[in-house]
Coordinates of C-alpha atoms in Angstrom, one line a residue:
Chain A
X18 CA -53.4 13.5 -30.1
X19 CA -56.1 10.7 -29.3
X20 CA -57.8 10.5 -26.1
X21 CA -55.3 6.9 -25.1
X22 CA -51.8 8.8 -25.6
X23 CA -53.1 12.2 -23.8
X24 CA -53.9 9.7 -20.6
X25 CA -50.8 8.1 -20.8
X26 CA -48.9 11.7 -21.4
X27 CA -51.4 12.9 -18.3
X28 CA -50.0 9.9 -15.9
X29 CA -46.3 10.4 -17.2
X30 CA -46.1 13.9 -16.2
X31 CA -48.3 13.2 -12.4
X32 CA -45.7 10.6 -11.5
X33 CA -42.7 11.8 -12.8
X34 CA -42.0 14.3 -10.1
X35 CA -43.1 11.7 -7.1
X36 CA -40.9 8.7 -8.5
X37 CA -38.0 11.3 -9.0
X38 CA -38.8 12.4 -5.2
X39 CA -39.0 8.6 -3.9
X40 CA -35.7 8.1 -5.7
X41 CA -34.2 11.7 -4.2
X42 CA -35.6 10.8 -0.5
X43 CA -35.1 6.8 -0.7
X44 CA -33.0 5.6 -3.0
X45 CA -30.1 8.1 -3.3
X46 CA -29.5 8.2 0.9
X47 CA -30.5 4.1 0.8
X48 CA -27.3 3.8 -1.5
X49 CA -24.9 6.7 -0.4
X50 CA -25.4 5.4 3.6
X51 CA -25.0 1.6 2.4
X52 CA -22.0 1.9 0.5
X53 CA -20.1 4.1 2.9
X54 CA -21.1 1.9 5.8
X55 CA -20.4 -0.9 3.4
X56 CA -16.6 0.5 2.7
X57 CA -16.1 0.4 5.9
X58 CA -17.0 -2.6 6.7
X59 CA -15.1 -4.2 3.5
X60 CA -11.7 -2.4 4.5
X61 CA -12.0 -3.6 8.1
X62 CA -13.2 -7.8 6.7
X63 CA -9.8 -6.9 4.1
X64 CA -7.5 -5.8 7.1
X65 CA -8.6 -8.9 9.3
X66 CA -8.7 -10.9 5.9
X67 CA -5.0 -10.6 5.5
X68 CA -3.8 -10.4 9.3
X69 CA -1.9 -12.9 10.9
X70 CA -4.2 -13.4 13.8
X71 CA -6.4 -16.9 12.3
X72 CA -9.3 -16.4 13.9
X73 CA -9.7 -13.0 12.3
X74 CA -9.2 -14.2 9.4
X75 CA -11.5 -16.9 9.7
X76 CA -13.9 -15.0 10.6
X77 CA -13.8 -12.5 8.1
X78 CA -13.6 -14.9 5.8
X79 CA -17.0 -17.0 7.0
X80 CA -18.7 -13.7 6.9
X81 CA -17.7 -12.5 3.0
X82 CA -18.9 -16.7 2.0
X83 CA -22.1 -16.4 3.8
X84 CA -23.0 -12.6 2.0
X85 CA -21.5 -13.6 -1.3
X86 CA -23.1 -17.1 -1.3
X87 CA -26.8 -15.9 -0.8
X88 CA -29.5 -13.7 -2.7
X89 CA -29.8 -10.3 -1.5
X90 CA -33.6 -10.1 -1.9
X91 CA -33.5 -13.4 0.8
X92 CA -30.6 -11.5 2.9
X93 CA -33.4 -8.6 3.2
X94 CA -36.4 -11.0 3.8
X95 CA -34.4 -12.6 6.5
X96 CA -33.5 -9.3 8.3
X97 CA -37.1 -7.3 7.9
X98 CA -39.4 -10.6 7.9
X99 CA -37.5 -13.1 9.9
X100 CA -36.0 -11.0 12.6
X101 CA -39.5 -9.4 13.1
X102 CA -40.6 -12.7 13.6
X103 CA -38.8 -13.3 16.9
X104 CA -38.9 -9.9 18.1
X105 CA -36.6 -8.1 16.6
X106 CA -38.6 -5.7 14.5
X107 CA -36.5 -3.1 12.3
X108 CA -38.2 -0.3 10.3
X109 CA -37.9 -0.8 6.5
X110 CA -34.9 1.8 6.1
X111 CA -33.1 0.3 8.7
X112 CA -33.7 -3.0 7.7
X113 CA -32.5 -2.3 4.0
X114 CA -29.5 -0.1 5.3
X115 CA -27.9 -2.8 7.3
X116 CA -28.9 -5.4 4.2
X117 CA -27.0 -3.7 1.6
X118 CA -24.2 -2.6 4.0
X119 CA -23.4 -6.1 4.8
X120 CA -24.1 -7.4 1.4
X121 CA -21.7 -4.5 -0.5
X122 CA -19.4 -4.6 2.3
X123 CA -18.8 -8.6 1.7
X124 CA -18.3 -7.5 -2.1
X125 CA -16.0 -5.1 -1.4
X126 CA -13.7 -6.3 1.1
X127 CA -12.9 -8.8 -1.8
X128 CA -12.2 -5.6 -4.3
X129 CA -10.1 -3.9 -1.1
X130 CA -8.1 -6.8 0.0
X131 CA -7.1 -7.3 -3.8
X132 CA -6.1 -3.6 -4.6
X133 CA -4.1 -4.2 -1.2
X134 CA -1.7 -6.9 -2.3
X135 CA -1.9 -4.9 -5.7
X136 CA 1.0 -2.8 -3.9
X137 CA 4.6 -3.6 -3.9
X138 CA 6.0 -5.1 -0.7
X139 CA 8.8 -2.5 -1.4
X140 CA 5.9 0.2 -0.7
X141 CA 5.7 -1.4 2.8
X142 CA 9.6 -1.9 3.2
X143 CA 10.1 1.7 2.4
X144 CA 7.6 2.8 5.1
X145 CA 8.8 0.4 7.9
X146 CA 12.6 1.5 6.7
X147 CA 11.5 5.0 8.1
X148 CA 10.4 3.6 11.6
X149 CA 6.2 3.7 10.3
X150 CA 4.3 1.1 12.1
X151 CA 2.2 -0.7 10.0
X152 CA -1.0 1.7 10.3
X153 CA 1.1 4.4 9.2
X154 CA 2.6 2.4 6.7
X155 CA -1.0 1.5 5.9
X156 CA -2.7 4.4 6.0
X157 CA 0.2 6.9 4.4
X158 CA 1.6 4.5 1.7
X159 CA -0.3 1.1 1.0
X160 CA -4.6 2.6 1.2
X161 CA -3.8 5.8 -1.2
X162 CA -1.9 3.6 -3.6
X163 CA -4.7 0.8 -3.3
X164 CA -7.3 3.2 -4.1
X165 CA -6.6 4.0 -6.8
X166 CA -6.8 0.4 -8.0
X167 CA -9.8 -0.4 -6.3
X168 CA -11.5 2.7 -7.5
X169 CA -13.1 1.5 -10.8
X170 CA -14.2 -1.9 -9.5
X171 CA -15.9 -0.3 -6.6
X172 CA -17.5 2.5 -8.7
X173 CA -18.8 -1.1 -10.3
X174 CA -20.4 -2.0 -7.2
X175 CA -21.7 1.3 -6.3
X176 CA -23.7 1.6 -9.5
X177 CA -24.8 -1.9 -9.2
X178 CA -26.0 -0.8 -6.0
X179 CA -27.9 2.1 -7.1
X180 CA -30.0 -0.5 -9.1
X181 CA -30.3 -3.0 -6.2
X182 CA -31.9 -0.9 -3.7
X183 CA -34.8 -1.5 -5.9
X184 CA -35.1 -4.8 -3.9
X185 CA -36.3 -2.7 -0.9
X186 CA -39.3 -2.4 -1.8
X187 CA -40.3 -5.8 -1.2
X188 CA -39.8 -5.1 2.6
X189 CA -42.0 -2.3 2.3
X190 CA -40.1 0.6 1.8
X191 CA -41.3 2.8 -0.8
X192 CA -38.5 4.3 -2.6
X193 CA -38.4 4.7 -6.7
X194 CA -39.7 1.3 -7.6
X195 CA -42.1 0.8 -5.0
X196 CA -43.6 3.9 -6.2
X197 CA -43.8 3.1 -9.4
X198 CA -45.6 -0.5 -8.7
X199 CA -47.9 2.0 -6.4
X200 CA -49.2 4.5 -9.6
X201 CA -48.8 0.9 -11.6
X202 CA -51.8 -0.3 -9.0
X203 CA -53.3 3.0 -9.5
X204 CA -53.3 3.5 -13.2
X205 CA -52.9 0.1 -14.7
X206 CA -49.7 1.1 -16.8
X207 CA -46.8 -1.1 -16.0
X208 CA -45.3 -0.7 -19.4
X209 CA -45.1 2.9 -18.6
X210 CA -44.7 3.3 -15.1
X211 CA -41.7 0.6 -15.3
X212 CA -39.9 2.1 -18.3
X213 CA -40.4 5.7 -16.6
X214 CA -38.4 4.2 -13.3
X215 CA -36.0 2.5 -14.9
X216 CA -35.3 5.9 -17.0
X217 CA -34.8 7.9 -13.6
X218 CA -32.3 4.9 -12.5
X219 CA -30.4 5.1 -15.9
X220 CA -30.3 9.1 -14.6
X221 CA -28.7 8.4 -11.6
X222 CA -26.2 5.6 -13.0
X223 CA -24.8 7.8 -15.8
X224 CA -24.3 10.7 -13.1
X225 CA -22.8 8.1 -11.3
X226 CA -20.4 6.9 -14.2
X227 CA -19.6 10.8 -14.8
X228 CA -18.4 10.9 -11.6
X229 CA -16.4 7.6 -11.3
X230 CA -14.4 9.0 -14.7
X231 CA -13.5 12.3 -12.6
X232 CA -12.3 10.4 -9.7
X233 CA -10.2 8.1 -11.9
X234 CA -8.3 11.2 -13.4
X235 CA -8.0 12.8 -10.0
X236 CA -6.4 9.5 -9.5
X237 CA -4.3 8.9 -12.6
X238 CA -2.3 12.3 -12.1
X239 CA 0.8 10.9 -10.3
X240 CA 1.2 7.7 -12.6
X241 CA 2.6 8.0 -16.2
X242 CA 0.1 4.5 -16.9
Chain B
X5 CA 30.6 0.8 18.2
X6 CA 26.8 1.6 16.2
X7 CA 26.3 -1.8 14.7
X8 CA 27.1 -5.2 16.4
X9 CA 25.9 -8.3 15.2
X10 CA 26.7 -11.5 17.2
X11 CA 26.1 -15.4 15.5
X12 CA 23.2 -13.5 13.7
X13 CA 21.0 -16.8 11.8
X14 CA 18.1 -16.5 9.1
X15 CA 16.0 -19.4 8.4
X16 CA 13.5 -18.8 5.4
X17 CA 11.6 -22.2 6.6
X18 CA 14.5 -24.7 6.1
X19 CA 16.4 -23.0 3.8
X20 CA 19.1 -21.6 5.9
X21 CA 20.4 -17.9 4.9
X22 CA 22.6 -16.6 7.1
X23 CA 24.6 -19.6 9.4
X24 CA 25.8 -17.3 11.7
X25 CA 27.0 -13.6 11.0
X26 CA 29.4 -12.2 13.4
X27 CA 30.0 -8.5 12.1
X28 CA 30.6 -5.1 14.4
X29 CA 30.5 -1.3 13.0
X30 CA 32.2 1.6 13.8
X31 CA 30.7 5.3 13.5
X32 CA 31.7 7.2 10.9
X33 CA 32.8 3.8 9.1
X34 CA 31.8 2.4 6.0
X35 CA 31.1 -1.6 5.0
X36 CA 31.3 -3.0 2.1
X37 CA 29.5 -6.5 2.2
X38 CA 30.4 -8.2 -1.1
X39 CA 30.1 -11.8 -2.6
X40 CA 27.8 -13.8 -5.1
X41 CA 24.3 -13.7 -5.7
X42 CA 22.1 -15.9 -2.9
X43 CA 25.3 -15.6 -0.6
X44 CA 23.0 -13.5 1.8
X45 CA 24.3 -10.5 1.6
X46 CA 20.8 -8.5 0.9
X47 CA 19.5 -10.9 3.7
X48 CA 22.3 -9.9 6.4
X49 CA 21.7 -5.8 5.6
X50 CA 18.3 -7.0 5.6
X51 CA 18.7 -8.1 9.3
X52 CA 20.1 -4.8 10.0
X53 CA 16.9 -2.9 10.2
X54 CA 15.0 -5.7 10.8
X55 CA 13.0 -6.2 7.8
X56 CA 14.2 -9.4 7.8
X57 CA 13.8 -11.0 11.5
X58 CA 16.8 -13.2 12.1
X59 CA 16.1 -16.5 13.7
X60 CA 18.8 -17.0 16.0
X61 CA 22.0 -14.7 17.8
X62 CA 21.6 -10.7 18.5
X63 CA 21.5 -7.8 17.0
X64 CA 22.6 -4.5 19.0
X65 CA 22.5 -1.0 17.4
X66 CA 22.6 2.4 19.3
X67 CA 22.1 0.9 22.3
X68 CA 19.4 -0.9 21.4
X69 CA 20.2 -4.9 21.9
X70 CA 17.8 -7.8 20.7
X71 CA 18.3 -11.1 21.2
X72 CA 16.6 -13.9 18.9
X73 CA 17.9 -16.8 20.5
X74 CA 15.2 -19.8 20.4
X75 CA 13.3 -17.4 17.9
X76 CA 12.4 -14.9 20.0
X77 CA 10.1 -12.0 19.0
X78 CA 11.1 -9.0 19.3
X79 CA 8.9 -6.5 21.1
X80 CA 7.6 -4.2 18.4
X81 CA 8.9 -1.0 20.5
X82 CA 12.3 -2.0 20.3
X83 CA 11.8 -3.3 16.2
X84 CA 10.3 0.3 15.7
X85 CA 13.4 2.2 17.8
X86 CA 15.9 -0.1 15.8
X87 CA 14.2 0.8 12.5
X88 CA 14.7 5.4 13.5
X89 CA 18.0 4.8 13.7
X90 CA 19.0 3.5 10.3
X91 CA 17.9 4.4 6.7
X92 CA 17.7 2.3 3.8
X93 CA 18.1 3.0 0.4
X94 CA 16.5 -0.2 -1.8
X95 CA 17.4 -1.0 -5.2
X96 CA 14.3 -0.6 -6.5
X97 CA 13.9 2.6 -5.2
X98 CA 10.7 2.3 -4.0
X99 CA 10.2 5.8 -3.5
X100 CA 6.4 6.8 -3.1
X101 CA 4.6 7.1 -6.5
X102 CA 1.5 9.1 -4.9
X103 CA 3.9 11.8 -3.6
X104 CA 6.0 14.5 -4.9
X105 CA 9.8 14.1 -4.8
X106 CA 9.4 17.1 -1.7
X107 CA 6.3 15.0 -0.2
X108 CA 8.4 11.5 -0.5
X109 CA 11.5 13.3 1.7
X110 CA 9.3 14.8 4.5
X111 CA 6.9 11.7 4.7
X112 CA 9.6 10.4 7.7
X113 CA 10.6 13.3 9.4
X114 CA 6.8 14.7 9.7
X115 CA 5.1 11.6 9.8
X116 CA 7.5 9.4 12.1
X117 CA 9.4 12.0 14.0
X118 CA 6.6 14.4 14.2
X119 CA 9.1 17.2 12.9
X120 CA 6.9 20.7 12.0
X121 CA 6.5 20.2 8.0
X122 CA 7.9 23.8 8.0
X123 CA 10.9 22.4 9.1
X124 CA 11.4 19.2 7.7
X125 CA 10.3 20.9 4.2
X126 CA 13.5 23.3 4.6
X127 CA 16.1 20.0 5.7
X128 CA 14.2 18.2 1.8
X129 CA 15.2 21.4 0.1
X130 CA 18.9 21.5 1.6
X131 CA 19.6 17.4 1.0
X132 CA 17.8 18.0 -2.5
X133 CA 20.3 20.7 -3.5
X134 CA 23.1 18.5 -2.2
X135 CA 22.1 15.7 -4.1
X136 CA 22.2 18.2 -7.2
X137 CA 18.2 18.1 -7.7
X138 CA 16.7 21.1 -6.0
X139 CA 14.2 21.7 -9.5
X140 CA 12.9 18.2 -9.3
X141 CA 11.2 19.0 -5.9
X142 CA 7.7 19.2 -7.4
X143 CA 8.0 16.5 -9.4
X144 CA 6.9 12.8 -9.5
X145 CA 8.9 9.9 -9.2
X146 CA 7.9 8.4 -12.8
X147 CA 8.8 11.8 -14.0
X148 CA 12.4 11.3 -12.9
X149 CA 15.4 9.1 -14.3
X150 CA 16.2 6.0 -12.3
X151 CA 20.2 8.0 -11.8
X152 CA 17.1 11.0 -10.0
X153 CA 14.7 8.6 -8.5
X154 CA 17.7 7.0 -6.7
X155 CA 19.6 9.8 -5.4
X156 CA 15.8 11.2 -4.1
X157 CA 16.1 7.7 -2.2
X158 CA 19.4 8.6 -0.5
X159 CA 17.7 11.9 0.4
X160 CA 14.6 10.5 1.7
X161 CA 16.6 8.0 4.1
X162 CA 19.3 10.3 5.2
X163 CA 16.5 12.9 5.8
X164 CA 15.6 10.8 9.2
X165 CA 19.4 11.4 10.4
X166 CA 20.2 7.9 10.7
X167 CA 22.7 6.5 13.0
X168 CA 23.7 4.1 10.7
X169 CA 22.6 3.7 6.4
X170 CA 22.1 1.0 5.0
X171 CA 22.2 0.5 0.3
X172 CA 20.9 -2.7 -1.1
X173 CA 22.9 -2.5 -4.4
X174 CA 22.1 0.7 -5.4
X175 CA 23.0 0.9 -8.9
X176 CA 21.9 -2.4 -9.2
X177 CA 18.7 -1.3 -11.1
X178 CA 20.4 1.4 -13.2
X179 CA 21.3 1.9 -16.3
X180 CA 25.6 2.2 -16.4
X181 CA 25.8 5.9 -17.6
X182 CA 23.8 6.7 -14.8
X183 CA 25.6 5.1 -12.1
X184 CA 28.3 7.5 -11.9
X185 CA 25.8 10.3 -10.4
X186 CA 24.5 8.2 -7.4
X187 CA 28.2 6.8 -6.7
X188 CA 28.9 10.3 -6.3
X189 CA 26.6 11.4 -3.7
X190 CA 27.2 7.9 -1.5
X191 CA 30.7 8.8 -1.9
X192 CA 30.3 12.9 0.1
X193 CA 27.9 11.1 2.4
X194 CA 30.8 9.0 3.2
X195 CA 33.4 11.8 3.4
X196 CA 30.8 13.5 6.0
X197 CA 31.3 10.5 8.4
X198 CA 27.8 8.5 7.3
X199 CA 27.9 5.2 9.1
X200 CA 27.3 2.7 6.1
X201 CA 26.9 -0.6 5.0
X202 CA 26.7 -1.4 1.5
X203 CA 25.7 -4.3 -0.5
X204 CA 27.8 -3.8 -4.3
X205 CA 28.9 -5.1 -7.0
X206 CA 31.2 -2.0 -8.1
X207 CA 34.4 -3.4 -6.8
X208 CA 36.4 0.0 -8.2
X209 CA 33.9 2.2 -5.6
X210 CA 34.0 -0.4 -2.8
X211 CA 37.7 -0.2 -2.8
X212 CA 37.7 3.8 -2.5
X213 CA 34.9 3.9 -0.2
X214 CA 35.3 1.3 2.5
X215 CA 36.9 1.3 5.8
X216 CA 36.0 -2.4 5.7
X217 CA 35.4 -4.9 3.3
X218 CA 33.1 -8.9 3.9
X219 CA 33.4 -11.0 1.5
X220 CA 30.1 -13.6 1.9
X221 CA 29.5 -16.7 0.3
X222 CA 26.9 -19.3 1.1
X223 CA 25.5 -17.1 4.5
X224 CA 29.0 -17.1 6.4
X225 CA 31.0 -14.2 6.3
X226 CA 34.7 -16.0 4.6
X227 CA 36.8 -13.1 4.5
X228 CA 37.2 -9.4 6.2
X229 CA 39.3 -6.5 6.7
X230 CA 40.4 -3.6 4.9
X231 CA 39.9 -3.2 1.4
X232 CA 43.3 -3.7 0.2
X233 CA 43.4 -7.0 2.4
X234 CA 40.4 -8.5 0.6
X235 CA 40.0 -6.9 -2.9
X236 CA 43.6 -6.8 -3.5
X237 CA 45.4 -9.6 -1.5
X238 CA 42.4 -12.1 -0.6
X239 CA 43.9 -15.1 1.7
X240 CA 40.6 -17.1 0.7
X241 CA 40.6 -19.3 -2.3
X242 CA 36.3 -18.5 -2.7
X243 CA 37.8 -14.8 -2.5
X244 CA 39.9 -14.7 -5.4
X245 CA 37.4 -17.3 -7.5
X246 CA 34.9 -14.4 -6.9
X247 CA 37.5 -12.0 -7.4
X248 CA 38.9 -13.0 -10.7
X249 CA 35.7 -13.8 -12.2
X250 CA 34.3 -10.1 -11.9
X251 CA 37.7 -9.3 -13.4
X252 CA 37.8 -11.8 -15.9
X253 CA 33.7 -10.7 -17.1
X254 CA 34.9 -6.3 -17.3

């Protein structure tokens, strides 16, 4: 083996346990907190989205156009930079948490709301025919039929998400990629250092996808489709 | 008297449904509301348990009066009490596809009248036997026949213990050789002194199984009484066109 391909075998093997343990530490609780949070922030913007009440509406509506309609990497820079500009400073994890949550939770409420009028009104009718209210009806018949329509476009956004919290480190939180552009500054090997993060994201995504295909047969068991 | 129903109007925006529905109810009677397609019949039972909100006149049931006069709302309280006391069996079934035929029964009893699931699984097991499908109670709803899936919708509504049941053509959706088995159980409910009010188009079973027959045509009740008054002597002229051309088309 020549001296150049020994280095580069060297720095492979010295970073791959720290970018794995950046993505185990940073990136996996960045994205498992942000899309729960985020869920439930899309079902509650989907439940005002379709209520009666208009200013609810409205103002679920303005929220999911203002999240939709703007980059996440300036979403971020607005909430670590800008708000620490007047004040209001926000550690990076923080920062990215409540990015992403609003961000996927925008997203999602679209997905939700959809998978929601997916259902048959008969679904509802049934339920109010028994005397439900209509968080019961809700919550017993309509949300466990919904999920299971929502589930593969939100294991979409989930996977997507995995790959966005790579934006956090441009407000300074060093999770997989900001590691990796760390050793890159260290070794001067950004063809390797990159490739070697994106290969521990492609790990978690396929888990990921694994996963989503279990939940989707757990899901498929009542329904002859 | 379980059902009364006094100048009962529903508006769907200007499109007027129902133009004024005076109808009472006996207990332990049965109604057969009959007459064309769009003549409101699906509306008025509809109104009945409120999942339609009429515009105008009141609705009493139980003991439970509403008034809707001026469009009124209802106060949900009342809507909610109104909607214990009767059971509805759709055309579509609409039984719960994420639940087992048991799960679909009990949903009401457990989830509505906070009955132990202990119990209310035993009452499932005893209305699935007596609607002759006590090995089905495991099963799915897409695993069952529509003839099944409809009598487990009968089971499911008379499981609550209504006061008063309501059928929106029940054999509407199903295929003719299996209408005979869900006829059948309406039929024993009936003979057990169910309160009822049917929406059909079997005039041979309306004539055996009602107490009391409407004839409806363009949202106004035309013609009532007793089944031999209407089916078989009808005084109306819109009666015995409606009549004769069910007749004329078997």
């Amino acid at each position: 083996m020549s001296d150049q391909s020994t280095r580069l075998w060297n720095i492979f093997v010295d970073s791959f346990l720290p970018l794995l343990k950046a993505g185990v530490l940073f990136t996996i609780p960045l994205t498992l907190i942000s899309f729960a949070l985020g869920l439930i922030v899309a079902l509650l913007t989907a439940l005002a989205r379709l209520s009666d009440i208009r200013v609810l509406s409205g103002i679920a509506r303005f929220y999911v156009w203002i999240f939709r309609g703007t980059p996440l990497l300036v979403q971020l820079f607005i909430i670590f930079f800008g708000l620490a500009h007047v004040g209001i400073i926000i550690d990076p994890f923080p920062a990215a948490v409540i990015g992403f949550t609003l961000n996927v939770g925008a997203y999602n409420s679209e997905v939700i709301r959809a998978a929601i009028l997916s259902v048959h009104k008969g679904q509802w009718e049934a339920g109010f025919s028994l005397g439900m209210t209509r968080m019961q009806a809700l919550r017993r018949i309509v949300l466990p039929q919904a999920a299971r329509v929502a589930v593969p476009p939100l294991s979409n956004s989930f996977i997507s998400l995995v790959k966005d919290t790579s934006l956090a480190a441009s407000i300074a939180l060093t999770e997989l990629f900001g590691k990796a552009q760390q050793f890159t500054a260290t070794y001067y090997e950004p063809l390797l250092l990159y490739t070697e993060a994106a290969l521990i994201y492609l790990m978690f995504s396929t888990v990921l996808s694994f996963l989503q295909a279990r939940l989707e047969r757990r899901f498929d068991r009542y329904s002859a489709r | 008297m379980i059902l009364q129903m006094t100048n009962v109007k529903k508006a769907f925006g200007r499109h007027e449904v129902l133009k004024g529905i005076d109808l009472t109810l006996n207990k332990g009677k049965v109604l057969v509301i009959i007459g064309p397609s769009g003549s409101g019949k699906s509306t008025l039972l509809r109104c009945m348990n409120l999942l339609e909100t009429p515009t105008d006149g009141q609705l009493s049931l139980g003991g439970v009066s509403l008034d809707f006069a001026g469009g009124r709302k209802s106060a949900k309280n009342a809507v909610l009490e109104i909607r214990k006391r009767t059971g509805m069996v759709f055309q579509s079934y609409n039984l719960f596809p994420h639940r087992t035929v048991l799960e679909n029964i009990i949903e009401g009893p457990v989830i509505v009248q906070r009955k132990p699931v202990e119990v209310a699984k035993l009452r499932a097991i005893e209305l699935l036997r007596k609607v002759g499908l006590a090995d089905k109670a495991d099963a799915y709803p897409h695993q069952l026949s529509g003839g099944q899936q409809q009598r487990v919708g009968i089971a499911r509504a008379v499981a609550m213990d209504p006061e008063l049941l309501l059928f929106d053509e029940p054999t509407s959706a199903l295929d003719p050789e299996l209408v005979g088995e869900v006829l059948k159980v309406i039929r024993e409910l009936a003979a057990e002194g169910m309160t009822m009010a049917v929406v059909t188009h079997e005039m041979k079973f309306a004539g055996e199984v009602a107490d009391q027959v409407v004839f409806m045509d363009n949202g106004l009740i035309v013609e009532s009484g007793s089944p031999d008054q209407v089916l078989k002597r009808p005084a109306n002229e819109r009666t015995r066109m409606f009549l004769s051309r069910l007749t004329d088309t078997k």
